[in-house]
Amino acid sequence: VDSGTGDETIVVIPGDGIGQEVVPAAVDVLEALDLGFEFASYEAGDHVAEERGTPLPAETRAAVEAAEATLFGAAGETAADVILPLRSAVDSFVNVRPARAYPGVDAVRPETDLVFLRENTEGVYAGLEHRLSDQVATGTRLTTRAASERLAEFACSYLADVETDSFTVVHKANVMGETDGLFREAVFDVATDRGVEPDEVLMDAFATRVCLDPTQFDVVVCPNLAGDVLSDLAAGLVGGLGLLPSANLGPERGLFEPVHGTAPDIAGEGVANPSATILSAAMLLEFLGYDAEARAVRGAVESVLESGPRTPDLGGDATTDDVTGAIVERFDVE
Ligand code: ATP
Ligand code: MG
């Protein structure tokens, strides 16, 4: 069944804060599967910037460019200088962010089951900002037809994986007629060619509607900033940031990371919830072709979320290690 070859090298970058705790937890889970992966650890983030004068050493970037899959934790103050170059190192054009509620976890909307497909290279993240004076700053939004079409092609193919026949395009083309207008037009052009008929919702209306009834939505395709904000909103609906994984996918490589950041308020205490990062590792397994193992990891995470042990963010008093150990004990690979 597996198309994975068992000799893959996984680049591992814990980064800062709880990245140092949750990434080793996810590596423990991958190691327990005994697939024969090599793990190669590299540094990035605030702690490296202090020592080396750059938060992203050249060897870290080169390793990510050479590997099929990278598992990343989080970076603190230097986040933009780490994660944006790393996403481009894998030529990532889409950030896949599933937001699901789990039995046993207190959620505002326990019926939530969404996937955001976020454009991952442009919009306001293009870095085209200028401080004109101490009173005035401007920014330029970038939209290209190529990036929008690449995202839409991915979205159309993704529908088959999740057994759904349509997606929702979220944008604000009524105000940003040129940038989001081009995004919208390109996505609809590709969808029409592929025989898909997407719905569309303005991003402000989407924010209200997803809170009131998330079951209206399934696969959500959005520009970069909207995807960032709305997927964090969805994290709130399902019970917190400690649960949301993500995959930055390129044509040949992927970089997998939790949606959360460094959580400085709990870093170093050994109580971070490893679920988001372990679920990111499950996305990594799926990307490499280990579908059965990905399902087993997800099933074990779900089982532990339902019956415990739980970390303090979910109302429990277990440590990161307790939860990781319980997940490893509950694998059931078919
Ligand atoms: P950063 O600037 O790195 O994003 P932040 O202060 O915004 O840092 P986040 O990591 O985004 O922190 O987390 C926001 C809140 O959610 C914090 O209170 C944090 O403790 C909590 N949180 C995030 N991830 C986890 C996790 N894996 N386990 C437990 N709590 C978490
Ligand atoms: Mg944050």
XYZ file of C-alpha atoms and ligand atoms in Angstrom:
366
model
C 0.000 0.000 0.000
C 2.791 2.369 0.909
C 4.437 4.417 -1.781
C 6.971 5.638 0.792
C 10.383 4.057 0.347
C 11.487 3.937 3.998
C 14.786 5.699 3.355
C 13.524 9.269 3.488
C 15.433 11.928 5.380
C 13.187 14.150 7.450
C 14.620 17.568 8.240
C 13.664 18.589 11.769
C 13.701 22.228 12.929
C 12.319 22.695 16.460
C 12.949 26.474 16.510
C 12.022 28.493 19.613
C 9.744 28.254 22.630
C 7.488 25.198 22.751
C 8.833 24.182 19.329
C 11.680 22.666 21.395
C 9.104 20.477 23.178
C 6.449 19.590 20.620
C 8.763 18.810 17.679
C 10.777 16.188 19.620
C 7.390 14.729 20.692
C 6.327 14.379 17.044
C 9.714 12.863 16.154
C 9.181 10.283 18.950
C 5.886 9.358 17.307
C 7.465 9.041 13.841
C 10.326 6.978 15.273
C 7.880 4.657 17.023
C 6.415 3.789 13.586
C 9.790 2.324 12.696
C 9.644 3.242 9.008
C 13.391 3.662 8.664
C 13.432 7.455 8.393
C 16.639 9.377 8.993
C 16.094 12.516 11.065
C 18.425 15.472 10.476
C 18.126 18.321 12.978
C 18.804 21.927 12.059
C 18.542 25.224 13.868
C 16.500 28.340 13.187
C 14.880 31.111 15.198
C 15.632 33.713 17.858
C 18.165 31.629 19.758
C 20.230 31.174 16.570
C 19.988 34.858 15.616
C 21.705 35.754 18.882
C 24.556 33.293 18.349
C 24.974 33.474 14.589
C 23.679 36.886 13.552
C 20.948 35.304 11.365
C 17.822 33.387 12.400
C 18.078 31.125 9.351
C 21.594 29.751 8.789
C 22.437 28.856 5.192
C 22.823 25.147 6.024
C 19.286 25.027 7.441
C 17.808 26.513 4.305
C 19.918 24.235 2.098
C 18.772 21.166 4.041
C 15.109 22.119 3.591
C 15.699 22.703 -0.137
C 17.217 19.228 -0.451
C 14.726 17.208 1.633
C 11.339 15.941 0.593
C 9.831 16.728 3.987
C 10.601 19.056 6.879
C 8.994 19.183 10.314
C 9.136 22.680 11.796
C 8.087 23.975 15.233
C 7.909 27.735 15.626
C 10.080 30.838 15.649
C 9.574 33.809 17.969
C 10.445 37.429 17.107
C 12.234 36.248 13.973
C 9.223 34.278 12.656
C 8.834 36.263 9.420
C 12.558 35.884 8.633
C 12.409 32.152 9.203
C 9.095 30.807 7.997
C 8.670 32.943 4.869
C 12.078 31.895 3.419
C 11.414 28.274 4.467
C 8.055 28.262 2.691
C 9.814 29.529 -0.418
C 12.569 26.925 0.045
C 9.931 24.245 -0.567
C 8.297 26.386 -3.280
C 5.119 26.185 -1.263
C 2.105 27.588 -3.034
C -0.533 26.295 -0.618
C -0.879 26.102 3.126
C -3.326 23.321 4.039
C -4.952 23.949 7.428
C -7.559 21.479 8.629
C -9.695 22.707 11.551
C -11.661 19.866 13.167
C -13.347 19.517 16.510
C -12.681 16.276 18.422
C -14.917 14.280 20.749
C -13.809 14.889 24.324
C -12.449 18.379 23.663
C -14.551 21.340 24.745
C -15.289 23.285 21.570
C -17.372 26.367 20.865
C -18.611 24.577 17.733
C -18.150 20.802 18.159
C -19.579 20.193 14.675
C -16.635 22.010 12.994
C -14.851 20.105 10.230
C -13.172 22.440 7.749
C -10.040 22.633 5.656
C -8.529 25.964 4.670
C -6.426 26.064 1.521
C -4.499 29.281 1.939
C -2.521 30.973 -0.823
C 1.013 30.912 0.527
C 3.236 33.324 -1.389
C 1.609 36.664 -2.042
C -1.101 39.122 -0.977
C 0.124 41.346 1.847
C 2.866 38.786 2.597
C 4.781 39.828 -0.519
C 6.869 42.099 1.723
C 6.169 45.256 -0.289
C 5.794 47.666 2.629
C 7.250 51.144 2.951
C 7.492 53.671 5.762
C 7.276 56.936 3.838
C 7.741 59.126 6.894
C 7.158 58.768 10.611
C 3.515 59.613 9.881
C 2.725 57.528 6.806
C 3.266 53.921 5.732
C 2.040 52.061 2.658
C 1.879 48.467 1.542
C 1.354 46.815 -1.816
C -0.754 43.669 -2.200
C 0.425 41.272 -4.844
C -1.866 38.925 -6.766
C -0.720 36.936 -9.777
C -2.866 34.778 -12.014
C -0.205 32.053 -11.873
C -0.266 31.711 -8.057
C -4.061 31.889 -7.934
C -4.420 29.244 -10.660
C -1.884 26.949 -8.996
C -3.891 27.150 -5.756
C -7.154 26.494 -7.608
C -5.681 23.473 -9.447
C -4.611 22.067 -6.099
C -8.059 22.759 -4.616
C -9.824 20.927 -7.459
C -7.575 17.874 -7.036
C -7.925 18.018 -3.258
C -11.719 17.650 -3.494
C -11.330 14.037 -4.587
C -9.094 13.257 -1.579
C -11.743 14.476 0.839
C -14.702 13.119 -1.155
C -16.341 16.492 -1.675
C -17.540 17.982 -4.937
C -17.104 21.689 -4.352
C -15.260 24.362 -2.374
C -15.959 27.864 -1.117
C -13.862 30.803 -2.354
C -13.457 33.501 0.289
C -12.314 36.972 -0.817
C -13.080 40.668 -0.659
C -13.304 41.431 -4.357
C -16.096 43.926 -3.785
C -13.533 46.310 -2.211
C -10.233 45.058 -3.654
C -11.550 44.653 -7.156
C -8.151 44.333 -8.797
C -6.198 42.111 -6.401
C -8.914 39.899 -4.928
C -10.802 40.401 -8.178
C -8.012 38.711 -10.129
C -7.739 35.997 -7.458
C -11.470 35.286 -7.719
C -11.461 35.308 -11.521
C -8.474 32.943 -11.777
C -9.940 30.494 -9.241
C -13.302 30.418 -11.036
C -11.615 29.983 -14.451
C -9.704 26.925 -13.269
C -12.725 25.503 -11.435
C -14.914 25.872 -14.527
C -12.311 24.080 -16.658
C -12.228 21.261 -14.133
C -16.011 20.979 -13.904
C -16.196 22.310 -10.335
C -18.760 24.937 -9.315
C -17.442 26.795 -6.262
C -19.509 28.914 -3.873
C -18.168 32.304 -2.916
C -18.481 34.281 0.300
C -17.038 37.694 1.193
C -14.467 37.257 3.959
C -16.284 39.421 6.515
C -19.535 37.533 5.988
C -17.584 34.267 6.156
C -16.273 35.216 9.631
C -19.813 35.550 10.979
C -21.274 32.594 9.125
C -18.537 30.155 10.137
C -19.073 31.069 13.809
C -22.834 30.639 13.575
C -22.776 27.414 11.591
C -19.452 25.911 10.456
C -21.241 22.972 8.816
C -22.088 25.266 5.864
C -18.451 25.002 4.810
C -16.078 22.223 3.931
C -13.068 23.153 1.792
C -12.317 26.899 1.931
C -9.980 28.498 -0.616
C -8.612 31.920 0.321
C -5.947 34.552 -0.217
C -2.988 34.597 2.156
C -4.022 36.992 4.957
C -7.673 35.897 4.980
C -6.521 32.285 5.319
C -4.261 33.153 8.226
C -6.896 35.059 10.184
C -9.873 32.830 9.411
C -8.044 29.612 10.243
C -7.033 31.034 13.656
C -10.693 31.941 14.121
C -11.565 28.347 13.340
C -8.967 27.244 15.934
C -11.063 29.143 18.455
C -14.163 27.247 17.345
C -12.567 23.830 17.866
C -10.957 24.359 21.253
C -7.623 26.023 20.840
C -4.425 26.406 18.916
C -2.868 23.291 20.407
C -4.905 21.152 17.986
C -4.337 22.618 14.520
C -1.759 21.146 12.137
C -0.683 22.565 8.814
C 1.161 21.591 5.662
C 3.040 23.993 3.393
C 3.075 22.118 0.107
C 5.160 22.655 -2.990
C 5.284 20.579 -6.160
C 7.955 18.273 -4.743
C 8.544 19.182 -1.129
C 6.524 19.875 1.980
C 7.080 21.690 5.255
C 4.821 20.644 8.110
C 4.189 22.804 11.177
C 1.590 23.443 13.869
C -0.556 26.545 13.330
C 0.417 27.827 16.781
C 3.542 29.794 17.607
C 6.172 29.627 20.351
C 3.677 30.020 23.259
C 6.194 31.931 25.424
C 3.743 31.866 28.356
C 4.167 28.088 28.802
C 7.524 27.408 27.090
C 10.020 25.380 29.100
C 7.405 23.902 31.432
C 6.954 20.620 29.557
C 3.174 21.015 29.341
C 2.645 22.125 25.730
C 0.023 20.159 23.857
C 1.892 18.122 21.194
C -1.290 17.241 19.246
C -0.984 19.981 16.591
C 2.591 18.973 15.778
C 1.857 15.240 15.868
C -1.098 15.822 13.511
C 1.315 17.820 11.291
C 3.567 14.750 11.312
C 0.529 12.723 10.160
C 0.165 15.141 7.220
C 3.870 14.591 6.501
C 3.313 10.818 6.455
C 0.425 11.207 4.038
C 2.530 13.467 1.782
C 5.243 10.783 1.655
C 2.683 8.096 0.804
C 2.336 6.418 4.198
C -1.447 6.642 4.287
C -2.104 3.780 6.712
C 0.471 5.140 9.163
C -1.009 8.641 8.852
C -4.434 7.245 9.720
C -2.987 5.316 12.652
C -1.341 8.428 14.077
C -4.530 10.445 13.657
C -6.591 7.695 15.258
C -4.221 7.530 18.245
C -4.345 11.324 18.696
C -8.149 11.263 18.532
C -8.324 8.439 21.047
C -6.079 10.297 23.509
C -8.013 13.540 23.030
C -11.193 11.666 23.840
C -10.080 9.733 26.904
C -6.954 11.547 28.095
C -4.336 12.139 29.305
C -4.750 15.853 28.493
C -2.432 18.834 28.786
C -3.532 21.936 30.792
C -4.784 23.856 27.715
C -7.456 21.123 27.444
C -8.232 21.155 31.148
C -5.946 18.281 32.168
C -2.739 18.121 34.174
C -0.654 15.829 31.974
C 2.743 16.726 30.522
C 3.786 16.765 26.865
C 5.612 13.473 27.471
C 2.566 11.819 29.090
C 0.406 12.663 26.081
C 3.066 11.616 23.559
C 3.597 8.299 25.373
C -0.150 7.621 25.387
C -0.380 8.349 21.646
C 2.465 5.947 20.865
C 0.788 3.219 22.941
C -2.427 3.525 20.977
C -1.193 3.082 17.398
C -3.152 0.638 15.413
C -1.599 0.389 11.959
C -3.772 -1.719 9.640
P 4.023 33.694 18.749
O 4.378 35.116 18.615
O 5.198 32.776 18.667
O 2.873 33.267 17.877
P 2.065 33.862 20.858
O 2.265 34.543 22.188
O 1.183 34.459 19.845
O 3.509 33.546 20.274
P 0.966 31.310 20.324
O 1.946 30.195 20.228
O 0.419 31.860 19.069
O 1.602 32.405 21.223
O -0.184 30.833 21.306
C -1.259 31.651 21.706
C -1.839 31.080 23.005
O -2.228 29.725 22.807
C -0.852 31.078 24.174
O -1.531 31.413 25.361
C -0.360 29.671 24.216
O 0.007 29.267 25.507
C -1.529 28.857 23.698
N -0.998 27.715 22.943
C -0.541 27.721 21.689
N -0.073 26.526 21.319
C -0.232 25.717 22.388
C 0.059 24.337 22.628
N 0.623 23.553 21.695
N -0.242 23.839 23.843
C -0.825 24.593 24.786
N -1.124 25.896 24.620
C -0.832 26.458 23.425
Mg 0.689 33.697 17.860
